[in-house]
């Protein structure tokens, strides 16, 4: 069965909602939850996730809210923190490792921390039994793919196209997938631009998909109340899970 | 080798191969960009000390930019403050600032690499105008990202860029200034990394940009050192430059960093004062990661980047080039600040005493001449990094009561 990883922006529209939403997503078949840490300058993200990040910050999001929400969510679903590197650096990676252990979070996804810069941190993260997810981009050379995936743990985050999250782009990933599989048995999940329309195609040849903007778009929809948002996101999750496993 | 040809030399402050100046610098970018940055590192290393490349750049410096830029003894203000003040006249360059130096050199590189499209971020618009200018010169397609707030306060530069054939994107997110313009330029580059050269406009961003732009801009100090030798037969006692990202400062400092008797001082934007809104990342910030680099950064207790403030769009940036952070920690360069008000006073002072209207950015360096103590009979070299033409609309508004 192919896996579904779901990203949501923590604290948006508010932190209590995040907990309810996470529980509903777990029930709807989401296998792993990426709890997004809102950041002031999310350069890998498109306008949808950027907007949710900035609105969460404007309405008072603090890292403590992430930790509180995680303690409630992580016992029910495999949970990762997805965030830009500066808060990790500023608070200290050791602090984040300790908080993850305390709340039951299983690892980190940090899109602006490539292999070379991750080196000082990866050993202590893994020694604590946590994972730091590795990215592969369609621009990567064979040599670089080999270097990155050889030690990859949990899953490999394959970026579906050169671009930012939520763009309507696609690239032929089969040669890259073949390259990854040559050097690693770690599951490969594809992310960026995955929604109910694209999920089936994007899931071809990989072990799972990562969905972000398609969920966050619903969070940003002012015409829906919180109950409606949760039920719509749940139904999108169910539909995608079904489509990738046909 | 031709001794009149500027070619960078290895510096004791060069970063390692991953771009680290001590703990600073590096490449904190999405994986998609890593291959492009690694390739650019190799491409730049191939030309870094190459006479053919720098000869080509030099041709445009001489005939297009107007280099070497003059070193001017500012006799009137010298008399007033009792020190000998020399101004390195980067304001006389084509397009009005030092930015054209790294634009010409990077465009020559982009052309050699076969790139047809260039993008840039801009604050005051000086780097955007300089990028649009070299794009026209070399027949490259050009897109410039500029914060909506800066577009409003620098509308003449926006028009200039468009006139030169560039497309200008108004960036509406965040603080709507240079920081956000750079976010969007990075987003565009992630999407078009395969065919687009990102022409970064300062000594910041992921490796190799901080080192490459510093190498290029160091022609300023290289020229000034010889020019001052001819004028005074000695080294300066102090070298002063304003700092946003820090390119004009490293440009003039680099060739003096190993001279023990010379004190290099970088001037940050004090904005409304250090207890209020400002752009003093070195004085008031702490190490953090933004725009692909680890460096001093204005941030809150959660590591969220804070908005900077300066009257000058070119200094309105919460970060700073990583080499500056390294030089600060090592105590090689000292750093201080000048407020908006003091900069505006200096803007008027230099205009009326010397007949030179400085850019708001450079006015911060000029203002420091009055803030310094114990400078009697010293020789002070100031980098006059840009001219004030671009600031006329804003100046007219601010100073309307003073000059009716």
XYZ file of C-alpha atoms in Angstrom:
650
model
C 0.000 0.000 0.000
C 1.373 3.418 -0.987
C 1.633 5.975 1.792
C 0.187 9.437 2.159
C 2.073 12.183 3.995
C 0.058 15.308 4.743
C 1.421 18.781 5.491
C -0.522 21.368 7.449
C 0.578 24.756 8.760
C 0.516 24.632 12.551
C -1.444 27.366 14.277
C -3.511 28.254 11.252
C -6.224 29.409 11.578
C -5.499 28.669 15.262
C -3.606 26.137 17.360
C -6.600 24.246 18.747
C -7.935 23.724 15.258
C -4.591 22.161 14.271
C -5.117 19.373 16.812
C -8.669 18.581 15.648
C -7.541 18.613 12.037
C -4.608 16.308 12.701
C -6.865 13.726 14.385
C -9.286 13.836 11.472
C -6.450 13.399 8.976
C -5.190 10.352 10.859
C -8.664 8.842 10.613
C -8.891 9.685 6.914
C -5.872 7.516 6.173
C -2.983 9.967 6.314
C 0.010 7.848 7.347
C 2.445 10.558 8.360
C 1.744 14.122 9.376
C 4.086 16.998 8.619
C 3.404 19.699 11.169
C 4.597 22.852 9.456
C 6.424 25.389 11.613
C 5.374 28.808 10.317
C 8.390 30.885 9.229
C 8.701 34.495 8.154
C 10.612 33.714 4.954
C 9.543 30.356 3.476
C 11.526 30.460 0.218
C 10.797 26.901 -0.935
C 7.065 27.494 -0.723
C 4.577 28.861 -3.196
C 1.994 31.556 -2.451
C -0.517 29.214 -0.734
C 1.775 27.905 2.011
C 3.569 31.246 2.287
C 0.272 32.974 2.976
C -0.700 30.426 5.659
C 2.749 30.834 7.273
C 2.533 34.619 7.426
C -1.081 34.611 8.667
C -0.234 32.112 11.414
C 2.626 34.369 12.541
C 0.427 37.453 12.367
C -2.124 35.795 14.593
C 0.524 35.079 17.212
C 2.014 31.642 16.472
C 4.912 30.738 18.787
C 7.084 27.631 18.780
C 5.605 26.699 22.158
C 2.254 26.258 20.409
C 3.881 23.720 18.092
C 5.275 21.788 21.042
C 1.923 21.800 22.864
C 0.001 20.681 19.785
C 2.583 17.993 18.994
C 2.240 16.400 22.429
C -1.482 15.922 21.750
C -1.103 14.803 18.121
C 2.011 12.623 18.020
C 0.552 9.702 20.085
C -2.084 9.237 17.364
C -0.144 9.590 14.105
C 3.469 9.379 12.924
C 4.472 13.047 13.152
C 7.362 15.067 11.719
C 8.171 18.731 12.083
C 8.596 20.521 8.798
C 10.299 23.888 9.060
C 13.038 26.157 7.786
C 16.404 25.910 9.443
C 16.647 29.246 11.236
C 14.351 28.442 14.181
C 16.223 25.127 14.663
C 19.532 26.985 14.608
C 18.345 29.813 16.798
C 16.818 27.609 19.518
C 19.503 24.979 19.122
C 19.164 21.577 17.449
C 19.638 19.840 20.819
C 16.581 21.643 22.144
C 14.522 20.517 19.188
C 15.736 16.950 19.605
C 14.760 17.033 23.281
C 11.338 18.523 22.470
C 10.737 15.915 19.779
C 11.548 13.090 22.208
C 9.345 14.662 24.860
C 6.335 15.090 22.555
C 6.730 11.864 20.561
C 7.643 13.492 17.245
C 9.729 11.218 15.002
C 11.895 13.570 13.000
C 12.438 16.716 10.991
C 12.042 17.903 7.411
C 14.166 20.993 6.800
C 14.050 22.147 3.169
C 16.955 24.602 3.371
C 19.384 22.224 5.058
C 21.100 20.290 2.258
C 23.475 17.380 2.824
C 26.622 19.482 3.351
C 25.040 21.758 5.963
C 23.203 18.888 7.679
C 26.441 17.066 8.467
C 27.042 18.675 11.879
C 23.499 17.823 12.999
C 22.564 14.478 11.500
C 24.541 12.260 13.898
C 22.894 13.663 17.029
C 19.439 13.536 15.432
C 19.891 9.879 14.501
C 21.512 9.001 17.827
C 18.283 10.165 19.456
C 16.330 7.756 17.273
C 14.906 10.536 15.101
C 15.071 11.004 11.340
C 16.210 13.937 9.240
C 14.517 13.486 5.882
C 16.734 13.778 2.796
C 15.614 15.581 -0.341
C 16.326 14.618 -3.923
C 15.621 17.214 -6.614
C 15.140 16.605 -10.334
C 18.206 18.797 -10.933
C 20.487 16.431 -8.990
C 23.269 14.570 -10.780
C 23.659 10.774 -10.494
C 26.698 11.233 -8.253
C 24.849 13.534 -5.909
C 21.820 11.240 -5.750
C 24.104 8.386 -4.750
C 25.785 10.498 -2.078
C 22.477 11.630 -0.587
C 20.432 8.420 -0.632
C 23.079 6.016 0.585
C 22.369 7.001 4.194
C 18.748 8.083 3.823
C 16.396 7.001 6.613
C 12.592 6.697 6.939
C 11.797 8.024 3.459
C 13.355 10.029 0.661
C 11.551 13.240 -0.259
C 11.616 13.441 -4.045
C 10.830 16.960 -5.239
C 8.527 16.520 -8.253
C 9.816 19.440 -10.319
C 12.239 22.365 -10.217
C 10.109 24.932 -8.454
C 8.210 25.886 -5.336
C 5.374 24.030 -3.592
C 1.930 24.005 -5.139
C 2.924 24.876 -8.712
C 1.156 23.133 -11.583
C 4.344 21.673 -13.009
C 5.469 18.165 -13.758
C 8.641 16.464 -14.912
C 9.470 12.940 -15.974
C 10.825 11.479 -12.747
C 11.250 7.853 -13.815
C 15.005 8.119 -14.610
C 15.629 9.746 -11.232
C 13.509 7.192 -9.392
C 15.480 4.429 -11.097
C 18.695 6.089 -9.968
C 17.548 6.379 -6.377
C 16.418 2.746 -6.278
C 19.834 1.686 -7.542
C 21.453 2.934 -4.345
C 18.771 2.711 -1.674
C 15.883 0.565 -0.450
C 14.477 3.452 1.571
C 10.919 4.287 0.421
C 10.638 7.198 -2.002
C 7.778 9.666 -1.564
C 7.115 12.347 -4.120
C 6.001 15.824 -3.082
C 5.253 19.239 -4.655
C 2.138 19.744 -6.767
C 0.322 16.597 -5.584
C -3.469 16.979 -5.479
C -6.546 14.889 -6.285
C -5.971 15.394 -10.026
C -2.243 14.671 -10.126
C -1.842 12.101 -7.340
C -2.187 8.970 -9.472
C 0.440 10.085 -12.030
C 2.820 11.449 -9.428
C 2.679 8.208 -7.445
C 3.926 6.171 -10.378
C 7.013 4.211 -9.434
C 7.241 5.590 -5.899
C 6.125 4.402 -2.475
C 4.041 7.353 -1.441
C 3.076 10.987 -1.971
C 3.369 14.163 0.092
C 0.486 16.618 -0.060
C 0.693 20.186 1.249
C -0.706 23.059 -0.779
C -3.853 21.090 -1.706
C -4.729 20.896 2.022
C -3.587 24.394 2.924
C -5.677 25.855 0.112
C -8.721 24.576 1.996
C -7.417 26.129 5.220
C -7.222 29.495 3.451
C -10.774 29.273 2.098
C -12.714 31.923 4.016
C -16.076 30.658 2.785
C -15.724 27.498 4.897
C -16.114 27.191 8.647
C -13.729 25.038 10.680
C -15.955 21.948 10.573
C -16.278 22.222 6.814
C -12.520 22.669 6.427
C -11.844 19.504 8.393
C -14.373 17.467 6.456
C -13.117 18.757 3.085
C -9.472 18.049 3.921
C -10.432 14.574 5.142
C -12.245 13.812 1.920
C -9.301 15.057 -0.188
C -7.000 12.815 1.872
C -9.299 9.792 1.364
C -9.550 10.442 -2.358
C -5.773 10.774 -2.813
C -5.064 7.678 -0.726
C -7.496 5.748 -2.876
C -6.144 7.067 -6.176
C -2.513 6.284 -5.421
C -3.477 2.723 -4.510
C -5.646 1.814 -7.487
C 51.225 40.259 -16.285
C 49.763 43.721 -16.788
C 49.978 45.565 -13.467
C 47.169 47.874 -14.513
C 44.801 44.940 -14.776
C 42.805 44.103 -11.651
C 42.782 40.389 -10.861
C 41.686 39.191 -7.397
C 44.272 37.549 -5.189
C 43.611 34.818 -2.606
C 42.570 36.319 0.710
C 43.348 35.044 4.211
C 39.607 35.438 4.752
C 38.576 33.191 1.872
C 35.880 30.669 2.791
C 36.366 26.881 2.615
C 35.035 24.950 -0.363
C 31.528 24.816 1.064
C 31.599 28.575 1.509
C 32.170 28.788 5.252
C 33.854 31.873 6.681
C 34.472 30.319 10.094
C 30.979 29.276 11.165
C 29.303 31.772 8.814
C 28.295 31.542 5.155
C 27.522 28.156 3.645
C 24.725 27.097 1.308
C 21.360 26.873 3.057
C 19.115 26.437 0.036
C 16.542 23.969 -1.262
C 18.161 20.886 -2.800
C 16.968 21.932 -6.274
C 19.503 24.773 -6.252
C 22.485 22.823 -4.973
C 23.652 21.531 -8.386
C 23.485 25.055 -9.851
C 25.469 26.492 -6.938
C 28.054 23.745 -7.113
C 28.424 24.347 -10.856
C 28.723 28.105 -10.321
C 31.402 27.488 -7.697
C 33.417 25.510 -10.246
C 32.725 28.016 -13.028
C 33.842 30.919 -10.881
C 36.927 29.099 -9.661
C 37.888 28.556 -13.294
C 37.933 32.307 -13.979
C 38.836 33.678 -10.549
C 42.504 34.286 -11.364
C 42.201 34.094 -15.143
C 43.735 36.997 -17.032
C 41.516 36.477 -20.079
C 38.313 36.803 -18.053
C 39.448 39.864 -16.097
C 40.754 41.527 -19.285
C 37.314 41.205 -20.788
C 35.747 42.651 -17.631
C 38.368 45.411 -17.617
C 37.471 46.468 -21.146
C 33.933 47.263 -19.988
C 35.180 48.872 -16.770
C 37.313 51.307 -18.752
C 35.044 52.048 -21.668
C 31.538 51.456 -20.321
C 31.672 52.095 -16.565
C 34.352 54.775 -16.484
C 36.934 53.101 -14.236
C 39.161 53.771 -12.485
C 36.843 55.930 -10.415
C 38.367 59.154 -9.113
C 39.771 59.610 -5.621
C 38.761 63.081 -4.559
C 40.286 65.146 -1.767
C 37.272 66.803 -0.154
C 39.047 69.952 0.972
C 36.065 71.851 2.386
C 34.804 69.190 4.743
C 38.402 68.248 5.546
C 39.012 71.783 6.764
C 35.838 71.724 8.818
C 36.612 68.512 10.681
C 40.403 68.884 10.791
C 41.217 65.616 9.028
C 42.104 64.767 5.453
C 39.055 63.219 3.814
C 39.374 61.369 0.546
C 36.249 60.223 -1.251
C 36.400 57.197 -3.497
C 34.025 58.316 -6.200
C 32.026 55.193 -7.026
C 29.135 57.616 -7.483
C 30.737 58.669 -10.780
C 30.397 55.179 -12.258
C 27.932 54.619 -15.055
C 24.478 54.067 -13.449
C 25.609 55.949 -10.364
C 26.950 53.413 -7.869
C 29.416 50.613 -7.234
C 26.758 48.038 -8.151
C 27.706 48.212 -11.838
C 31.075 46.579 -11.004
C 29.633 43.225 -9.950
C 26.946 43.440 -12.613
C 29.463 43.784 -15.446
C 31.705 41.030 -14.092
C 28.834 38.615 -13.386
C 27.196 39.339 -16.748
C 30.467 38.557 -18.523
C 30.525 35.277 -16.578
C 26.851 34.533 -17.353
C 27.508 35.170 -21.042
C 30.524 32.857 -20.998
C 28.345 30.182 -19.388
C 25.834 30.578 -22.195
C 23.031 31.903 -19.992
C 20.406 33.979 -21.823
C 18.343 35.059 -18.829
C 19.349 36.905 -15.697
C 17.373 37.773 -12.610
C 18.156 40.072 -9.695
C 16.689 41.378 -6.458
C 16.953 45.049 -5.655
C 16.417 47.332 -2.675
C 17.088 50.939 -3.627
C 16.937 49.959 -7.266
C 20.627 50.642 -7.895
C 21.447 46.977 -8.321
C 18.307 46.487 -10.402
C 19.223 49.375 -12.694
C 22.804 48.132 -12.993
C 21.545 44.613 -13.794
C 19.064 45.916 -16.363
C 21.921 47.955 -17.873
C 24.278 45.003 -18.361
C 21.349 42.923 -19.634
C 20.804 45.516 -22.355
C 24.541 45.652 -23.061
C 24.924 41.894 -23.430
C 21.529 41.127 -24.935
C 20.221 39.126 -21.973
C 16.623 38.784 -20.853
C 16.238 40.438 -17.448
C 13.725 40.227 -14.607
C 14.092 42.213 -11.405
C 12.332 41.567 -8.080
C 11.640 44.619 -5.923
C 9.557 45.108 -2.788
C 6.353 47.111 -3.231
C 7.450 49.583 -0.525
C 10.730 50.196 -2.346
C 8.933 50.561 -5.677
C 6.941 53.390 -4.126
C 9.974 55.223 -2.715
C 12.245 54.631 -5.722
C 9.889 55.105 -8.629
C 12.515 56.724 -10.843
C 14.710 53.642 -10.666
C 11.717 51.460 -11.490
C 11.150 53.524 -14.614
C 14.849 53.303 -15.482
C 14.787 49.520 -15.287
C 11.739 49.330 -17.520
C 13.267 51.785 -19.985
C 16.337 49.555 -20.151
C 14.115 46.642 -21.122
C 13.809 44.772 -17.830
C 10.651 43.312 -16.364
C 10.076 44.489 -12.788
C 8.121 42.265 -10.366
C 6.486 44.031 -7.449
C 6.825 41.865 -4.325
C 3.843 42.266 -2.024
C 4.657 39.820 0.778
C 6.225 40.387 4.212
C 7.895 43.746 4.747
C 7.695 44.499 0.987
C 11.401 45.449 0.927
C 14.735 43.927 -0.085
C 14.325 40.834 2.151
C 11.098 39.846 0.428
C 12.430 40.739 -3.009
C 15.236 38.261 -2.378
C 12.739 35.583 -1.258
C 10.889 35.908 -4.549
C 14.082 36.004 -6.603
C 15.115 32.724 -4.933
C 11.665 31.232 -5.649
C 12.001 32.247 -9.292
C 15.500 30.816 -9.455
C 14.391 27.473 -7.950
C 11.847 27.280 -10.751
C 14.179 28.392 -13.582
C 17.534 27.193 -12.289
C 18.323 25.308 -15.483
C 18.542 28.338 -17.780
C 18.736 31.424 -15.565
C 21.703 33.182 -13.963
C 20.861 34.750 -10.606
C 22.879 37.969 -10.411
C 22.968 38.575 -6.645
C 23.623 42.200 -5.813
C 25.722 42.009 -2.687
C 28.226 39.911 -0.712
C 25.399 37.751 0.626
C 23.457 34.637 -0.339
C 24.758 31.090 -0.728
C 28.346 30.308 -1.681
C 29.992 31.281 -4.035
C 28.203 34.660 -4.176
C 29.689 36.273 -1.028
C 33.239 35.472 -2.130
C 32.677 36.199 -5.805
C 31.033 39.589 -5.285
C 33.701 40.540 -2.722
C 36.449 39.600 -5.194
C 34.826 41.701 -7.900
C 34.148 44.742 -5.725
C 37.644 44.687 -4.247
C 38.778 46.631 -7.299
C 37.551 49.672 -5.323
C 40.135 49.311 -2.555
C 42.787 48.124 -4.996
C 42.468 51.368 -6.962
C 42.070 53.567 -3.897
C 45.217 52.211 -2.278
C 47.352 53.206 -5.281
C 45.560 56.521 -5.708
C 46.082 57.448 -2.065
C 49.703 56.402 -2.277
C 50.117 58.848 -5.147
C 48.290 61.642 -3.328
C 49.665 61.224 0.201
C 52.473 58.714 -0.072
C 50.852 56.716 2.702
C 48.061 54.438 3.806
C 44.839 55.875 5.204
C 44.316 55.791 8.968
C 40.673 54.903 8.602
C 38.490 53.495 5.850
C 34.750 54.043 6.118
C 31.859 52.540 4.195
C 28.136 52.027 4.704
C 26.704 48.516 4.998
C 23.442 46.986 3.863
C 24.506 43.578 2.559
C 28.051 44.911 2.642
C 29.395 44.869 -0.932
C 30.798 48.381 -1.189
C 32.322 48.004 2.280
C 34.147 44.756 1.540
C 35.054 46.263 -1.821
C 37.005 49.079 -0.234
C 38.136 47.209 2.938
C 39.618 44.045 1.457
C 42.920 45.504 0.342
C 43.490 47.178 3.721
C 42.594 44.327 6.088
C 46.167 43.182 6.438
C 47.531 46.665 7.083
C 47.773 46.845 10.873
C 47.747 50.653 10.961
C 44.480 50.956 9.031
C 41.150 50.843 10.831
C 38.235 49.726 8.669
C 34.811 50.777 9.934
C 31.482 49.594 8.542
C 28.459 51.790 9.118
C 25.081 50.146 9.548
C 21.713 51.837 9.215
C 20.645 53.090 12.656
C 17.191 53.948 11.313
C 15.074 55.542 14.033
C 17.620 54.519 16.698
C 18.826 51.273 18.236
C 15.888 51.083 20.655
C 13.472 51.547 17.783
C 13.452 50.263 14.193
C 16.808 49.965 12.446
C 18.956 47.801 10.178
C 21.837 47.039 12.557
C 22.183 43.287 12.111
C 25.764 43.201 13.434
C 25.217 45.487 16.407
C 21.816 44.187 17.500
C 21.281 40.880 15.708
C 22.454 37.340 16.391
C 23.688 34.561 14.091
C 20.951 33.025 11.969
C 20.104 31.594 8.568
C 18.387 33.585 5.836
C 18.747 33.679 2.053
C 21.114 30.762 1.844
C 23.672 31.935 4.386
C 24.469 31.859 8.085
C 25.244 35.353 9.316
C 24.149 37.992 11.828
C 20.430 38.529 11.524
C 17.675 40.575 13.108
C 15.324 37.957 14.563
C 12.967 37.343 17.455
C 13.192 34.732 20.223
C 11.659 32.059 17.948
C 14.071 32.745 15.080
C 11.506 34.611 12.994
C 13.207 37.241 10.858
C 12.381 40.772 11.905
C 11.774 43.691 9.619
C 14.587 46.177 9.292
C 14.111 49.894 8.886
C 16.197 52.512 7.166
C 15.463 55.700 5.314
C 17.655 54.261 2.606
C 16.155 51.309 0.766
C 19.625 49.939 0.062
C 20.361 49.460 3.776
C 16.874 48.297 4.728
C 17.844 44.661 5.215
C 17.792 42.470 8.359
C 20.884 40.449 7.375
C 24.448 41.073 6.281
C 27.059 39.299 4.179
C 28.670 36.395 6.095
C 32.241 37.636 5.707
C 31.307 40.743 7.692
C 30.058 38.532 10.535
C 33.354 36.681 10.454
C 35.413 39.890 10.384
C 33.351 41.301 13.237
C 33.873 38.245 15.458
C 37.596 38.226 14.683
C 37.809 41.926 15.439
C 39.338 42.709 12.042
C 36.743 45.333 11.136
C 34.813 47.532 13.539
C 31.180 48.391 13.067
C 29.057 51.313 14.133
C 25.790 52.897 13.054
C 24.277 56.172 11.844
C 20.603 57.097 12.258
C 18.236 58.289 9.529
C 18.404 61.856 10.842
C 22.192 61.996 10.948
C 22.360 60.543 7.446
C 19.985 63.207 6.128
C 22.107 65.937 7.719
C 25.195 64.531 6.029
C 23.294 64.336 2.748
C 22.762 68.101 2.879
C 26.242 68.757 4.314
C 28.167 67.053 1.499
C 25.876 68.570 -1.133
C 26.439 72.109 0.097
C 30.095 71.863 1.138
C 31.511 69.857 -1.738
C 28.951 70.040 -4.525
C 28.465 66.283 -4.352
C 24.999 64.868 -3.699
C 25.498 61.438 -2.136
C 23.064 58.536 -2.140
C 21.170 58.093 1.154
C 23.203 54.903 1.675
C 26.551 56.671 1.257
C 25.299 59.556 3.413
C 25.602 57.151 6.367
C 29.346 56.811 5.724
C 29.710 60.574 5.287
C 27.806 61.216 8.528
C 30.311 59.090 10.402
C 32.965 61.760 9.764
C 31.134 63.886 12.304
C 30.477 61.068 14.767
C 34.136 59.973 15.047
C 36.285 61.251 17.870
C 40.024 62.070 17.836
C 40.488 62.311 14.101
C 42.614 65.449 13.969
C 45.225 65.236 11.168
C 44.286 61.683 10.250
C 43.763 60.508 6.686
C 40.288 59.118 6.170
C 39.171 57.242 3.099
C 35.400 57.134 2.566
C 33.692 55.011 -0.026
C 31.184 57.277 -1.698
C 29.340 54.269 -3.026
C 26.557 56.008 -4.935
C 25.096 59.302 -6.052
C 21.880 60.795 -4.778
C 19.996 61.223 -8.043
C 17.781 58.241 -7.286
C 16.851 59.765 -3.905
C 15.683 63.148 -5.216
C 11.951 62.435 -4.953
C 12.245 61.158 -1.397
C 14.674 63.942 -0.409
C 12.353 66.567 -1.802
C 9.591 65.202 0.358
C 11.669 64.956 3.552
C 13.467 68.284 3.167
C 10.612 70.330 1.750
C 10.481 72.710 4.697
C 14.225 73.318 4.603
C 14.425 74.289 0.936
C 11.327 76.080 -0.244
